[in-house]
Amino acid sequence: MSMTVRSEQACFGGTIGFYSHVSVETGTEMRFSVFLPPRAQARPRPALYFLAGLTCTEETFVIKAGALRRAADLGLILVAPDTSPRGLGLPGEDDDWDFGTGAGFYLDAEAEPWKRNYRMYSYVTQELPALVEARFPVEPGRRGVFGHSMGGHGALVIGLSNPQAYRSVSAFAPISHPVAVPWGEKAFGNYLGADRERWARWDASLLMRARPFPDSILVDQGLKDQFLDSQLRPEALESAAAASGQKLVLRRHEGYDHTYWFIQTFIADHLAWHAERLAA
C-alpha cells in the first residue's frame, strides 16, 4: 500500500508521524497521524484510534490532547485520521462548519452528491486499519477506538457495530442520539436522505438498545458544555444501556466544557481504560 511520509519527529522516546495516501474509499488524498511508543521498536503493539470532532484534522488530537507522554508509558500506538475528505468542490461542501469539509460524521453517505466520496465509516474501519497494520508495528486484533463530540459518536457507532474488531470503546462528550438533535439531523438528512429509518444504524443510542457492546463503555461529559442539552444528549445513552443491559460508565464533571482542556484533564483515564482491555 502506497503511503507518503509528510513528517516524522522523535517524541517521548518514540515517533510522531504525519502521513497521507490516496484513498480508494473517499477517492481523495487522506491524511492521518501515528504515534509509535518506544516499545514498538521491540515488538508490535496495540493500536488505539482517535476520531476527532467537527472542524478538526489529523493533527488536532495529537497536538492538543496531551496524550502522547502517557501513551508512551503504556505502550499504545495512537492513530488519528482526518475528519472528512477534502477538496472535492461539491456544492455546499464548504458552506457551514458543521457539515461537509471537516464534518464527515464517520458514516457512509447514501445520497447524492456525497455517496461516492463521503465514506468515512468504511475508511476508518477497513481501509485505514489495513494500511496501518501493513506499514506500522501494530498487533492485529488488538484495536480500540475513542473520540470526541462528532468523533465520540463515530467511536460509539463503530464499536457497537463491530464488536469483533474492537476490544475497547470510550468517548468524550459524544453526540449520543444524533437522529434527535440538529447536528445529526442536518448531517444525516444530507448524507443519507430524507428516510429517517435509514438513519438508525448510525445512532449510538439506538444501536446500544439493539446490540450492546460486550465490555463496558466509558463516557466522560462536562456539565458546562455549551452543547450538552441541544446536541449531545448523554441521557439517551443511559436509557439505552438500562434497556439493553449495556455496561456503561458515564461520568459527569462540574465545570468542564467542550474543549480540549476537558479532554486533557481526563485523557489519562481513557488511555488506561483502553490499555487494560487491549492487554487482556
C-alpha positions as MATLAB code, in Angstrom:
seq = 'MSMTVRSEQACFGGTIGFYSHVSVETGTEMRFSVFLPPRAQARPRPALYFLAGLTCTEETFVIKAGALRRAADLGLILVAPDTSPRGLGLPGEDDDWDFGTGAGFYLDAEAEPWKRNYRMYSYVTQELPALVEARFPVEPGRRGVFGHSMGGHGALVIGLSNPQAYRSVSAFAPISHPVAVPWGEKAFGNYLGADRERWARWDASLLMRARPFPDSILVDQGLKDQFLDSQLRPEALESAAAASGQKLVLRRHEGYDHTYWFIQTFIADHLAWHAERLAA';
ca = [
       0.000    0.000    0.000;
       1.455    3.350   -1.064;
       1.908    5.982    1.646;
       3.648    9.360    1.769;
       5.619   10.405    4.850;
       4.891   14.085    5.425;
       6.980   14.377    8.586;
       8.339   12.270   11.448;
       9.750   13.560   14.733;
      11.094   11.957   17.902;
       8.666   12.297   20.810;
       8.831   10.779   24.334;
      11.267    8.153   23.138;
       9.040    7.173   20.224;
       7.945    8.816   16.989;
       5.083   11.092   15.988;
       4.488   10.957   12.259;
       2.125   12.563    9.776;
       1.233   10.682    6.602;
      -1.000   10.733    3.532;
      -2.222    8.271    0.919;
      -4.713    8.085   -1.923;
      -7.873    6.533   -0.535;
      -9.987    4.091   -2.516;
     -12.958    4.716   -0.216;
     -13.053    8.503   -0.484;
     -11.381    8.982   -3.870;
      -9.172   11.677   -2.355;
      -5.870   12.067   -0.580;
      -6.426   11.268    3.092;
      -4.134   12.321    5.909;
      -3.560   10.672    9.268;
      -1.127   10.731   12.174;
       0.504    7.871   14.085;
       2.328    7.926   17.409;
       4.662    4.969   17.949;
       5.713    4.446   21.582;
       9.262    3.326   22.421;
       8.134   -0.274   22.968;
       7.038   -0.512   19.330;
      10.730   -0.680   18.419;
      10.927   -4.131   20.004;
       7.639   -5.762   19.051;
       4.153   -4.947   17.673;
       1.833   -3.001   19.967;
      -1.951   -2.497   20.186;
      -3.435    0.422   18.234;
      -5.914    2.922   19.615;
      -7.793    5.033   17.048;
      -8.963    8.532   17.977;
     -11.772   10.159   15.978;
     -11.814   13.945   16.258;
     -14.794   16.283   16.193;
     -16.222   18.918   13.874;
     -13.667   21.173   12.079;
     -10.700   19.116   13.335;
      -7.909   17.437   11.359;
      -5.492   14.564   11.856;
      -3.269   16.972   13.828;
      -5.762   18.226   16.402;
      -5.742   15.352   18.868;
      -2.019   14.645   18.890;
      -1.221   18.348   19.391;
      -3.948   19.351   21.861;
      -4.940   16.322   23.956;
      -1.739   15.785   25.940;
      -1.943   12.065   25.197;
       1.498   11.164   23.860;
       3.503   11.009   27.088;
       1.000    8.624   28.695;
       0.655    6.560   25.518;
       4.441    6.170   25.511;
       4.367    4.893   29.094;
       1.544    2.446   28.330;
       2.997    1.211   25.034;
      -0.034    2.277   22.989;
       0.108    3.190   19.304;
      -2.214    6.140   18.616;
      -3.783    6.650   15.192;
      -5.754    9.796   14.298;
      -7.401   10.163   10.861;
      -8.696   13.362    9.311;
     -12.400   14.065    9.818;
     -13.573   14.075    6.178;
     -12.477   14.025    2.553;
     -11.223   17.424    1.388;
     -11.025   19.487   -1.772;
     -13.806   17.825   -3.746;
     -15.612   21.061   -4.615;
     -19.061   19.549   -4.074;
     -21.942   22.044   -3.856;
     -22.400   23.163   -0.249;
     -19.329   21.275    0.974;
     -17.694   24.356    2.474;
     -20.752   26.455    3.322;
     -21.022   25.513    7.024;
     -18.616   24.414    9.749;
     -20.891   21.563   10.876;
     -21.424   19.849    7.525;
     -19.187   18.820    4.623;
     -15.463   19.514    4.944;
     -14.285   18.613    8.444;
     -17.656   17.046    9.238;
     -17.789   13.577    7.707;
     -19.690   12.121   10.704;
     -17.935    8.743   10.287;
     -20.721    7.276    8.167;
     -21.033    6.027    4.589;
     -23.185    8.511    2.672;
     -26.054    7.179    0.581;
     -27.381   10.342   -1.077;
     -26.032   12.387   -3.962;
     -23.629   14.096   -4.338;
     -21.969   12.678   -1.206;
     -22.165    8.912   -1.592;
     -19.112    8.461   -3.799;
     -16.638   10.221   -1.505;
     -18.059   10.650    1.993;
     -17.344    7.104    3.146;
     -15.599    7.767    6.425;
     -17.048    4.699    8.153;
     -15.551    2.285    5.637;
     -12.366    4.340    5.549;
     -11.881    4.250    9.333;
     -12.968    0.646    9.900;
     -11.408   -1.022    6.849;
      -9.015    0.935    4.654;
      -7.066    2.850    7.299;
      -6.527   -0.120    9.673;
      -5.366   -2.256    6.744;
      -2.825    0.410    5.793;
      -1.672    0.988    9.369;
      -1.290   -2.719   10.071;
       0.693   -3.183    6.847;
       3.078   -0.267    7.409;
       3.485    0.024   11.199;
       4.306   -2.419   14.036;
       0.674   -2.934   15.029;
      -0.560   -6.184   16.507;
      -3.679   -7.187   14.517;
      -6.692   -7.958   16.644;
      -5.738   -5.576   19.449;
      -7.623   -2.469   18.414;
      -9.551    0.178   20.370;
     -11.492    3.278   19.353;
     -12.395    6.539   21.082;
     -13.306   10.051   20.077;
     -14.696   13.484   20.915;
     -18.063   15.026   20.019;
     -18.739   14.004   16.383;
     -15.828   11.614   16.839;
     -17.357   10.282   20.044;
     -20.472    9.496   18.004;
     -18.245    7.767   15.457;
     -16.361    5.754   18.080;
     -19.552    4.526   19.737;
     -21.175    3.576   16.423;
     -18.035    1.825   15.186;
     -17.526   -0.118   18.411;
     -21.164   -1.142   18.745;
     -21.317   -2.180   15.079;
     -18.014   -4.102   15.084;
     -17.501   -5.754   18.475;
     -15.372   -8.457   16.845;
     -12.864   -5.852   15.615;
     -12.588   -3.536   18.653;
     -11.750   -4.595   22.176;
     -12.349   -1.215   23.809;
     -14.565    1.843   23.297;
     -14.790    5.228   25.000;
     -15.896    8.777   24.216;
     -15.582   12.375   25.324;
     -18.816   14.390   25.062;
     -20.256   12.305   22.203;
     -23.240   13.210   20.058;
     -25.169   10.394   21.690;
     -28.510   10.498   19.870;
     -27.867   12.208   16.513;
     -31.244   11.356   14.953;
     -32.857   13.690   17.502;
     -30.521   16.722   17.522;
     -29.765   19.482   14.983;
     -26.206   18.406   14.138;
     -27.326   14.879   13.392;
     -30.486   15.840   11.556;
     -28.527   18.161    9.276;
     -25.763   15.649    8.554;
     -27.982   12.581    8.227;
     -30.583   14.375    6.125;
     -27.943   15.413    3.617;
     -25.657   12.374    3.669;
     -28.349    9.694    3.971;
     -31.512   11.246    2.540;
     -34.943   12.029    3.937;
     -35.889    8.488    5.022;
     -35.248    8.643    8.769;
     -35.475    4.868    9.114;
     -32.129    4.695    7.294;
     -30.562    6.894    9.952;
     -30.936    4.399   12.807;
     -27.790    2.361   12.087;
     -25.707    5.487   12.672;
     -27.198    6.376   16.060;
     -25.283    5.069   19.090;
     -28.254    5.134   21.460;
     -30.424    3.144   19.056;
     -27.610    0.677   18.351;
     -26.953    0.206   22.052;
     -30.582   -0.698   22.638;
     -30.397   -3.385   19.961;
     -26.939   -4.901   20.498;
     -24.805   -3.840   23.472;
     -21.028   -3.909   23.303;
     -19.647   -6.977   25.155;
     -17.469   -4.892   27.522;
     -18.045   -1.674   29.446;
     -18.037    1.645   27.585;
     -16.552    4.752   29.213;
     -18.071    8.189   28.503;
     -16.995   11.488   30.071;
     -19.186   14.578   29.825;
     -18.616   18.103   31.105;
     -21.612   19.808   32.699;
     -20.524   23.263   31.490;
     -20.531   22.010   27.889;
     -22.359   24.549   25.741;
     -23.739   21.741   23.544;
     -24.868   19.429   26.342;
     -28.637   19.788   26.121;
     -29.026   20.846   22.497;
     -26.696   18.420   20.710;
     -25.126   15.747   22.941;
     -27.937   14.157   24.991;
     -25.943   11.675   27.135;
     -29.126   10.681   28.956;
     -30.146    8.829   25.781;
     -27.151    6.521   26.258;
     -28.141    5.891   29.873;
     -31.663    4.995   28.805;
     -30.375    2.682   26.080;
     -27.951    0.989   28.467;
     -30.690    0.417   31.012;
     -32.912   -1.133   28.342;
     -30.277   -3.467   26.874;
     -28.047   -4.258   29.838;
     -25.068   -2.433   28.350;
     -22.328   -1.843   30.909;
     -21.846    1.935   30.750;
     -19.621    4.156   32.861;
     -20.963    7.672   32.238;
     -19.155   10.293   34.300;
     -20.393   13.888   34.564;
     -17.954   16.624   35.566;
     -18.858   20.000   37.030;
     -17.147   22.995   35.454;
     -15.860   21.339   32.274;
     -16.856   22.457   28.783;
     -16.481   21.011   25.252;
     -12.854   21.998   24.650;
      -9.580   20.086   24.658;
      -8.911   21.390   28.185;
     -11.622   18.923   29.206;
     -10.011   16.156   27.151;
      -6.556   16.903   28.602;
      -7.952   16.547   32.109;
      -9.302   13.040   31.606;
      -7.164   11.649   28.771;
      -5.025    9.569   31.138;
      -8.138    7.774   32.384;
      -9.169    6.875   28.848;
      -5.737    5.672   27.826;
      -5.537    3.475   30.916;
      -9.040    2.151   30.207;
      -8.027    1.084   26.720;
      -4.597   -0.225   27.727;
      -6.157   -2.561   30.278;
      -8.570   -4.023   27.729;
      -6.109   -4.189   24.868;
      -3.640   -6.059   27.061;
      -6.194   -8.705   28.077;
];
